[in-house]
Short mmCIF file of C-alpha atoms and ligand atoms in Angstrom, two decimals:
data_model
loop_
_atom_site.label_atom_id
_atom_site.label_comp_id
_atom_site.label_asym_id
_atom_site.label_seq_id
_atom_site.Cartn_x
_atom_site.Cartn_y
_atom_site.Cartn_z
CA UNK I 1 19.29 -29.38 70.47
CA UNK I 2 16.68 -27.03 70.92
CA UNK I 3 19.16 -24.27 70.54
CA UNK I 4 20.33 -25.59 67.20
CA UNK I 5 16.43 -26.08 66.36
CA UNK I 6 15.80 -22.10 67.11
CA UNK I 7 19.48 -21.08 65.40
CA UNK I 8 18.15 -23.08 62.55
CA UNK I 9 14.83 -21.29 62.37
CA UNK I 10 16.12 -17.83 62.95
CA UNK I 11 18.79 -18.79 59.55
CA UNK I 12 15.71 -19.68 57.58
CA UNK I 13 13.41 -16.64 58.35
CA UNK I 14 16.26 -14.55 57.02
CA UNK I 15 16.89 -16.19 54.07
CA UNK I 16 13.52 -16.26 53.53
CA UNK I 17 13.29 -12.32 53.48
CA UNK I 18 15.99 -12.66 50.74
CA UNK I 19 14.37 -14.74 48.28
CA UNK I 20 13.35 -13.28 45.36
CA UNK I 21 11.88 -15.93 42.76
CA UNK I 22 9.66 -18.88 43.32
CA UNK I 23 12.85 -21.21 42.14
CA UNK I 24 14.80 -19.74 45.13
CA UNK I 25 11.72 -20.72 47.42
CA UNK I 26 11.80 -23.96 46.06
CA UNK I 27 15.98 -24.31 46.68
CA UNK I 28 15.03 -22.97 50.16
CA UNK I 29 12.87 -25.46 51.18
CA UNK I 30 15.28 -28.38 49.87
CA UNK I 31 17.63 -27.12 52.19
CA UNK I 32 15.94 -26.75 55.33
CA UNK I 33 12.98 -29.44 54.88
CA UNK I 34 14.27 -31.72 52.27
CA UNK I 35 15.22 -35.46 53.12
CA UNK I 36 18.71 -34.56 53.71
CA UNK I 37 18.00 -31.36 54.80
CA UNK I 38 18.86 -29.00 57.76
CA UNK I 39 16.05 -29.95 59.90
CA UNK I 40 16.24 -33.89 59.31
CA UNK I 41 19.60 -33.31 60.18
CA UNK I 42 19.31 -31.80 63.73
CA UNK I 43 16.64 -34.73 64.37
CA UNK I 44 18.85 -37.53 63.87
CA UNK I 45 20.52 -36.59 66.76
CA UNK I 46 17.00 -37.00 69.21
CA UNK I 47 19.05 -40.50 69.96
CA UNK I 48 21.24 -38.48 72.06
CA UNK I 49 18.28 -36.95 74.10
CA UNK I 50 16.72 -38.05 77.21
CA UNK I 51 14.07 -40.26 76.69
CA UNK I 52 11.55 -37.61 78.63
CA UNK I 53 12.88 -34.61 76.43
CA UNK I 54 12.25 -36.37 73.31
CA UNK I 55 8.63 -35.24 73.28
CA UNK I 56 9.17 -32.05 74.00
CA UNK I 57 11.98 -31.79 70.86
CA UNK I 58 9.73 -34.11 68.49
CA UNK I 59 7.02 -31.45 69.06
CA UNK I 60 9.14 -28.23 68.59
CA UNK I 61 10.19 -29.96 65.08
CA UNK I 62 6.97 -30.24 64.25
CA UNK I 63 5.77 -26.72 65.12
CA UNK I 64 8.69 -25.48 63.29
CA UNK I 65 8.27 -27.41 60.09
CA UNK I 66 4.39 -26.41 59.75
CA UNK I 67 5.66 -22.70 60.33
CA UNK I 68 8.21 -22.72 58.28
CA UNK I 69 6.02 -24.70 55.57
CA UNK I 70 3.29 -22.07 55.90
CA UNK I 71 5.70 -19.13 55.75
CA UNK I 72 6.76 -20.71 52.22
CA UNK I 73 3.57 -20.87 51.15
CA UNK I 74 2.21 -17.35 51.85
CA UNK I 75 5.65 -16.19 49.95
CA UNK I 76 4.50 -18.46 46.82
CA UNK I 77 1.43 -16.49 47.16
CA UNK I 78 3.16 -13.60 47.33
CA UNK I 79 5.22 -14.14 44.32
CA UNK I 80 2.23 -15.12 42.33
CA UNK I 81 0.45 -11.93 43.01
CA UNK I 82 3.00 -9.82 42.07
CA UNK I 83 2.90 -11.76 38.64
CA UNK I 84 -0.56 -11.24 37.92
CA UNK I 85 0.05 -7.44 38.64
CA UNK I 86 2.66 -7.36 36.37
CA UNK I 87 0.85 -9.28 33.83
CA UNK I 88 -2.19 -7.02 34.27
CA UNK I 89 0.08 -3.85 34.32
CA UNK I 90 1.67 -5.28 30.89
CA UNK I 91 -1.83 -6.18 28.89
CA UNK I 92 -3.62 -2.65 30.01
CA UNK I 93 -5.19 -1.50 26.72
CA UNK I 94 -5.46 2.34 26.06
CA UNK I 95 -8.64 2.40 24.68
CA UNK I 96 -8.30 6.01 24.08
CA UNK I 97 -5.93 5.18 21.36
CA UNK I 98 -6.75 5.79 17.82
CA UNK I 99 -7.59 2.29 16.10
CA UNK I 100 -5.31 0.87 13.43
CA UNK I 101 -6.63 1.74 10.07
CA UNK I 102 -8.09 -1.17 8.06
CA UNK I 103 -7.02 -0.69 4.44
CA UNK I 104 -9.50 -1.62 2.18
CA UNK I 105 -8.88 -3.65 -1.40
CA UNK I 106 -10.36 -2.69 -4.52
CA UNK I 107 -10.83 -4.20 -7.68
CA UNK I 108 -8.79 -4.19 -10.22
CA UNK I 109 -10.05 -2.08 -13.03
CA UNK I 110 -9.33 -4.76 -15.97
CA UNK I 111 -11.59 -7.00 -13.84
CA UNK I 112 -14.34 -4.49 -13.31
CA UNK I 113 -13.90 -4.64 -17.50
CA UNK I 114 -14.15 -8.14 -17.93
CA UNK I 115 -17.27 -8.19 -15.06
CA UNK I 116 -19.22 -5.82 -17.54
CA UNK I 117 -18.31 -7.13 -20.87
CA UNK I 118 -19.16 -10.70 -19.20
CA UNK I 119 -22.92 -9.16 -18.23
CA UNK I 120 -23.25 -7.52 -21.73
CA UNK I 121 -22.85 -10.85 -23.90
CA UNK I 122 -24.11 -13.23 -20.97
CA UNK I 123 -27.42 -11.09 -21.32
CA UNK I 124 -27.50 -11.61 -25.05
CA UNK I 125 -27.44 -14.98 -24.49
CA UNK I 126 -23.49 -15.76 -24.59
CA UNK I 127 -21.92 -18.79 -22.45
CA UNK I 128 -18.55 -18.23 -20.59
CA UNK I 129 -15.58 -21.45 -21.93
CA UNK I 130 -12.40 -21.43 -20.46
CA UNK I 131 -9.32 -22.61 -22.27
CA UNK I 132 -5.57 -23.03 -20.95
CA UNK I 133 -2.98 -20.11 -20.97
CA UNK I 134 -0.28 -23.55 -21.68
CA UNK I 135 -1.82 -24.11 -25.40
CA UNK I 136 -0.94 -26.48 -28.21
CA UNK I 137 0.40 -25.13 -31.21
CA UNK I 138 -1.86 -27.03 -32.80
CA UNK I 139 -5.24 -25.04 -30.89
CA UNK I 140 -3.26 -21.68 -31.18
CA UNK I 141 -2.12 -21.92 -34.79
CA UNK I 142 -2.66 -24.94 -37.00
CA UNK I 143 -6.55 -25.40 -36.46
CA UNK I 144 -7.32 -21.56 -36.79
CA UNK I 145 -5.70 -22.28 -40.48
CA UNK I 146 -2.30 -20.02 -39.78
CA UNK I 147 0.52 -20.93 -42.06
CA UNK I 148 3.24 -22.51 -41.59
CA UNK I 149 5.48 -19.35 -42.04
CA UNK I 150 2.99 -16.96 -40.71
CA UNK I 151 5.37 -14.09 -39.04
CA UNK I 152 3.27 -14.85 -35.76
CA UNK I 153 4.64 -18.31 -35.27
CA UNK I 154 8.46 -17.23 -35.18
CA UNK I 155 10.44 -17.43 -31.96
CA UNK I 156 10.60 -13.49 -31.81
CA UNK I 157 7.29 -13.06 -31.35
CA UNK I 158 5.52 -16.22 -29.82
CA UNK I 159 6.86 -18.12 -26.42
CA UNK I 160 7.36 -21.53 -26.91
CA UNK I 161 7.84 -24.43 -24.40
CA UNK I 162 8.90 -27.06 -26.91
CA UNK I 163 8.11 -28.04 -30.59
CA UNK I 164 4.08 -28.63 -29.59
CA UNK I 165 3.35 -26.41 -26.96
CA UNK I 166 3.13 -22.41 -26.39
CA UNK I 167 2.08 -19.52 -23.72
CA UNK I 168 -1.27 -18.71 -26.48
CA UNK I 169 -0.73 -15.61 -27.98
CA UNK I 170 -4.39 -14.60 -28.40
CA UNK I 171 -7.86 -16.76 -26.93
CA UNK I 172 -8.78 -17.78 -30.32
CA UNK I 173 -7.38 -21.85 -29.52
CA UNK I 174 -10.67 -21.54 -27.10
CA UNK I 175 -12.80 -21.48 -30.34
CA UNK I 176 -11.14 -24.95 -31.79
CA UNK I 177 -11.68 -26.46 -28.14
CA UNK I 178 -15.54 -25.16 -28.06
CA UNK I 179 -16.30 -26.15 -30.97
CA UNK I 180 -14.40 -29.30 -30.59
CA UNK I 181 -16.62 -30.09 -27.28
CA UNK I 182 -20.07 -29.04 -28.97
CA UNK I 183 -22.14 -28.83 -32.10
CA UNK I 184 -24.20 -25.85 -33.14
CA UNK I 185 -25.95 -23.68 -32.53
CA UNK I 186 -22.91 -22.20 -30.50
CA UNK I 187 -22.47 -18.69 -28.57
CA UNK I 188 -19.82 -18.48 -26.69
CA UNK I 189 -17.23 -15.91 -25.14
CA UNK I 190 -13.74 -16.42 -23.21
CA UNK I 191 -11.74 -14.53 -21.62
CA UNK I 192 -7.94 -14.99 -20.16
CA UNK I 193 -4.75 -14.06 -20.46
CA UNK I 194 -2.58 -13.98 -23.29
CA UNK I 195 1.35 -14.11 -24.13
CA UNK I 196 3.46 -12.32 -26.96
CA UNK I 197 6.76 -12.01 -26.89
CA UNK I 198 6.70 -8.11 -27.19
CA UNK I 199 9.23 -5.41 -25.45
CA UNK I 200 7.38 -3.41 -22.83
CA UNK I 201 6.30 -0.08 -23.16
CA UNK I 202 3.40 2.35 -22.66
CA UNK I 203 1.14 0.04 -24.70
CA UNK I 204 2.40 -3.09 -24.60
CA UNK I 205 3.40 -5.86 -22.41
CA UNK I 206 4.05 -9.64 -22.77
CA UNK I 207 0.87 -10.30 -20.88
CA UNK I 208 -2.37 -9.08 -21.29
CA UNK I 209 -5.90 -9.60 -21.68
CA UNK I 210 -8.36 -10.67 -24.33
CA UNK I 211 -12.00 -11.40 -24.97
CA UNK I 212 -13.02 -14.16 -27.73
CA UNK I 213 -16.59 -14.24 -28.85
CA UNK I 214 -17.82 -17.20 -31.12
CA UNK I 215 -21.12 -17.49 -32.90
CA UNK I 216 -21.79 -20.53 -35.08
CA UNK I 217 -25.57 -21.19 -36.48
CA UNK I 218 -27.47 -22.00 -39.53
CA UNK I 219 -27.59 -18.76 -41.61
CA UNK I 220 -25.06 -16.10 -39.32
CA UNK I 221 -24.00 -13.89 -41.46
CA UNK I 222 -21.96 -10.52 -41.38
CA UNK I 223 -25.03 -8.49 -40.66
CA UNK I 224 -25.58 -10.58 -36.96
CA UNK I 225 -21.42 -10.06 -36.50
CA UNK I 226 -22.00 -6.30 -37.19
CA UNK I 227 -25.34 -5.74 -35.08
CA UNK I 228 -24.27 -8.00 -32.00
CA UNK I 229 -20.69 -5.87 -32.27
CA UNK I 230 -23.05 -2.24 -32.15
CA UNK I 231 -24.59 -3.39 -29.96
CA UNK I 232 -22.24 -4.52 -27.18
CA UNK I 233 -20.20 -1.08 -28.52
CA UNK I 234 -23.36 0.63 -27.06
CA UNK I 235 -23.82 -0.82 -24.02
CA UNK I 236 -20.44 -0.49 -22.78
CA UNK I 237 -19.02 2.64 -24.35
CA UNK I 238 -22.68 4.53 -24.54
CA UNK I 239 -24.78 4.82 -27.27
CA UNK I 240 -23.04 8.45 -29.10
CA UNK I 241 -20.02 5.84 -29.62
CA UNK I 242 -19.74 5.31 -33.12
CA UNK I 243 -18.05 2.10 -34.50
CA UNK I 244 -16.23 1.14 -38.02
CA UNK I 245 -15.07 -2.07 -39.72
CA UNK I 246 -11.95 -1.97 -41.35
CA UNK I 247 -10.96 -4.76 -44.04
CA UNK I 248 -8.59 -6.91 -42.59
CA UNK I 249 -6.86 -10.36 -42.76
CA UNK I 250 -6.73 -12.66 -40.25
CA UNK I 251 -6.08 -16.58 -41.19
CA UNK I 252 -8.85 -17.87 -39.67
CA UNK I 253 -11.75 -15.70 -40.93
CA UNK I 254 -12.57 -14.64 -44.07
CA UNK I 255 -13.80 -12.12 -44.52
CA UNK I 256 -11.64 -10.15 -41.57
CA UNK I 257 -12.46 -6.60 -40.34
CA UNK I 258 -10.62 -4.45 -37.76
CA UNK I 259 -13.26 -2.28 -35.89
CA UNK I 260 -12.89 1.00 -34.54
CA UNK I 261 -14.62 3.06 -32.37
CA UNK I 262 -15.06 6.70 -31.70
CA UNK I 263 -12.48 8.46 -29.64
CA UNK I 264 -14.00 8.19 -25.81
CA UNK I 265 -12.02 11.27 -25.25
CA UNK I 266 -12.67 14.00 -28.41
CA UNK I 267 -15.82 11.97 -29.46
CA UNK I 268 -14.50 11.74 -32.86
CA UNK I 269 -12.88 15.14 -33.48
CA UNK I 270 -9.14 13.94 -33.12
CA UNK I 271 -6.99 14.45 -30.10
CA UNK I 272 -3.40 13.04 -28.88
CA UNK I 273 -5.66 9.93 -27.36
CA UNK I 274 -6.23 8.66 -31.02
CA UNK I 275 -3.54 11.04 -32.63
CA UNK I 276 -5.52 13.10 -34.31
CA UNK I 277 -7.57 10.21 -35.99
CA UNK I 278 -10.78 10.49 -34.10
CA UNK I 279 -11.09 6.84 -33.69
CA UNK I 280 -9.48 3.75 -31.14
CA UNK I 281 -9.01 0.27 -32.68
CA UNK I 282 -10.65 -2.32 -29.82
CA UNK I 283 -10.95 -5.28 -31.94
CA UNK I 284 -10.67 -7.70 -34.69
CA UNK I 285 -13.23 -10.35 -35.83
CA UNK I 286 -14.79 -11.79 -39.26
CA UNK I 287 -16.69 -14.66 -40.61
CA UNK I 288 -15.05 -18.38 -39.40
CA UNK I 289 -13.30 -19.25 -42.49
CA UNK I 290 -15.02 -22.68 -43.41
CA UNK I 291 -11.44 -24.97 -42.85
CA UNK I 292 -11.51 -24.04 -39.11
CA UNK I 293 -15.18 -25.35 -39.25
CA UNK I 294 -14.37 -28.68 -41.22
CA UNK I 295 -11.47 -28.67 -38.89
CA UNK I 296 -13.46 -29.02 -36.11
CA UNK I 297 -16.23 -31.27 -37.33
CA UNK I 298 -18.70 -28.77 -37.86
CA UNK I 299 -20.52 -28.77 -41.62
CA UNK I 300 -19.72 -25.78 -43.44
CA UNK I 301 -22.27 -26.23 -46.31
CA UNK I 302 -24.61 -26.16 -43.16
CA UNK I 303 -23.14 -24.09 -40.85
CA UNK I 304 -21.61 -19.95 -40.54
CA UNK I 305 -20.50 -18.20 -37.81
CA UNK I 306 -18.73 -15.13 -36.80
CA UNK I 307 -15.92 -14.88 -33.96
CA UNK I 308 -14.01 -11.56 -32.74
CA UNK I 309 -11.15 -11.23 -30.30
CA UNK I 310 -10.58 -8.00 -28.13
CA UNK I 311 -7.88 -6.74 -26.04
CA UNK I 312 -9.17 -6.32 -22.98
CA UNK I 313 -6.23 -3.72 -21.57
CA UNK I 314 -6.70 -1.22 -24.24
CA UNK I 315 -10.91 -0.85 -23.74
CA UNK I 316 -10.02 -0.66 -19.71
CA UNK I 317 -7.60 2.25 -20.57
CA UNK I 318 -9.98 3.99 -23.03
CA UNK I 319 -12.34 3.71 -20.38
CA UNK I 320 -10.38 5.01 -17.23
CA UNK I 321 -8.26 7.06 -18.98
CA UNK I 322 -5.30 5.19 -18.37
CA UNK I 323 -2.41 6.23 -20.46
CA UNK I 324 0.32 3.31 -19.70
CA UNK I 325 -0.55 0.00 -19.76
CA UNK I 326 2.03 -1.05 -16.79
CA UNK I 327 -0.01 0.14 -14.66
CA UNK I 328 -2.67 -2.36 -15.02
CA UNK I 329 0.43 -4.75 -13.61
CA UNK I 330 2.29 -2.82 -11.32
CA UNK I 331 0.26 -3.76 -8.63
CA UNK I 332 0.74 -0.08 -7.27
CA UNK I 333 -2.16 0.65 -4.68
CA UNK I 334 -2.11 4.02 -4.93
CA UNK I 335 -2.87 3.58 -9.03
CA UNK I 336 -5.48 0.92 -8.04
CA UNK I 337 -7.05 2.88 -4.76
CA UNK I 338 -8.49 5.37 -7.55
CA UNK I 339 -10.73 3.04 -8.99
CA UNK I 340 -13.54 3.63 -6.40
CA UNK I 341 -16.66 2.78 -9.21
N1 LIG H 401 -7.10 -13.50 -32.45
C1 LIG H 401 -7.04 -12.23 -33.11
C2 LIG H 401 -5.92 -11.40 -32.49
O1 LIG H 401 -5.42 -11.75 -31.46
C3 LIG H 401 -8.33 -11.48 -33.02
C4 LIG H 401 -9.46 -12.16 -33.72
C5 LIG H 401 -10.27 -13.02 -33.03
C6 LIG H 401 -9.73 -11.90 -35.05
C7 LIG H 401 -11.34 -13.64 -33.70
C8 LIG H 401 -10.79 -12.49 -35.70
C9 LIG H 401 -11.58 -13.34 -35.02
O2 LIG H 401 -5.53 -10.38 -33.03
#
């Protein structure tokens, strides 16, 4: 027995030499110390023995079990060591690497636009409404008095959801819903995006921006409409710019004026920026024609007021010298990483 107990131990230090992963150690010690393994095995013959050399066996077993336990054990060790290194080897950081560059956003020119031209009419007294891009075509036509077969209202040119509802085609609807909402004396601007059902090219696109203004008082007349125009002309474009009214017709004011201002590039003298004309249309606007007032329940033997509507894409162009409006949507950041200001 003792023979088979020192064959058995010589067989195990070998194999352990071999093992290479902890789930090996752990097959290893199934098979030699297990319940049904090699060592239990040799002991169930101690019946066998002399009753004298029992003792002597019983202890050898032991000693070899405890060694061969601890030998396990420092191996485990072992094994988890060398992970540790690895892991360690693995994770090293070369700190003597160049970092990975952190590219910056910037924002987008149209909105630097709409931040001034917010600051310009919120510091003459101006409050911001918000209306819905998903507009009835009652807010975007009926109530700002368009005919029925105004050319705008056809299929070509305006997006329609159903019989009642439409992508708006300019922010004027947000003048019906403010006025709607609140009595006078309003002052009011909005800004958002509009829809027209236009083909792309270098100035135009189905989106784009706008900027209502709506002032309704006792007493506003065309004078206020021209001064607070001048004056917001001024403050963004600098006070050389220049600015004209144009007759024009739009359904809901009356009168209707199409201003102009002087070319930001040749100052007036004509270049290719305003072919040769000296002067850039930004806007339209007039005197609320006194059916959108009754429309809304406002008195129009009591009341006037002024509104204008400006494209917001064509004044960020102007001023960046942008000449294609797709790339105000191409979302191209080496267009926008230009726009450092
Ligand atoms: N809504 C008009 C347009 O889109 C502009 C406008 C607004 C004109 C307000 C007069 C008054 O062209």
């Amino acid at each position: 027995m003792k023979e088979k107990l020192l064959e058995m131990r010589k067989a195990f230090y070998k194999a352990l030499e071999e093992v290479l992963t902890p789930a090996e150690l752990d097959e290893l010690r199934i098979y030699y110390l297990g319940k049904s393994g090699a060592l239990k095995e040799i002991l169930k013959q101690m019946g066998g023995l002399r009753k004298e050399d029992r003792p002597v066996m019983g202890e050898l077993a032991n000693e070899l079990r405890d060694s061969m336990g601890e030998a396990m054990a420092s191996k485990l060790k072992e094994f988890e060591r060398m992970l540790l290194e690895k892991k360690i080897e693995e994770e090293k950081i070369d700190i003597t690497l160049p970092g990975e560059k952190i590219s910056m956003g910037r924002v987008h020119p149209t909105t630097k636009t709409i931040r001034e031209l917010i600051d310009v009419f919120v510091r003459m007294g101006f409050s911001l409404e918000d209306g819905p891009e998903v507009e009835s075509v009652y807010n975007n036509f009926d109530a700002l008095n368009s005919p029925k077969d105004h050319p705008s209202r056809g299929l070509s040119d305006t997006f329609y959801f159903d019989a009642s509802r439409v992508l708006r085609t300019h922010t004027s609807p947000v003048q019906i819903r403010t006025m709607k909402k609140m009595q006078p004396p309003i002052r009011m601007i909005s800004v958002g995006r509009c829809f027209r059902n236009d083909e792309i090219d270098a100035t135009h696109s189905p989106m784009f921006y706008q900027m209502e203004g709506l002032v309704v008082d006792e007493g506003i007349s065309m004078a206020d409409l021209k001064g607070t125009l001048e004056e917001f002309v001024r403050q963004l474009f600098g006070e050389e710019t220049r600015s004209l009214f144009r007759p024009h017709n739009f359904p809901f004011t009356e009168p209707s004026a199409e201003v102009d201002i002087t070319c930001f590039k040749c100052h007036g003298e004509g270049c290719r920026f305003c072919s040769g004309t000296g002067y850039i249309e930004i806007l339209g606007c007039g005197m609320v024609h006194p059916s959108v007032l009754e429309e809304c329940g406002i008195d129009s033997e009591k009341y006037t007021g002024f509104a204008f509507g400006m494209g917001l894409d064509r004044i960020t162009m102007m001023r960046y010298e942008i000449d294609d409006i797709r790339y105000l949507y191409e979302n191209d950041k080496r267009f926008l990483d230009q726009f450092r200001r």
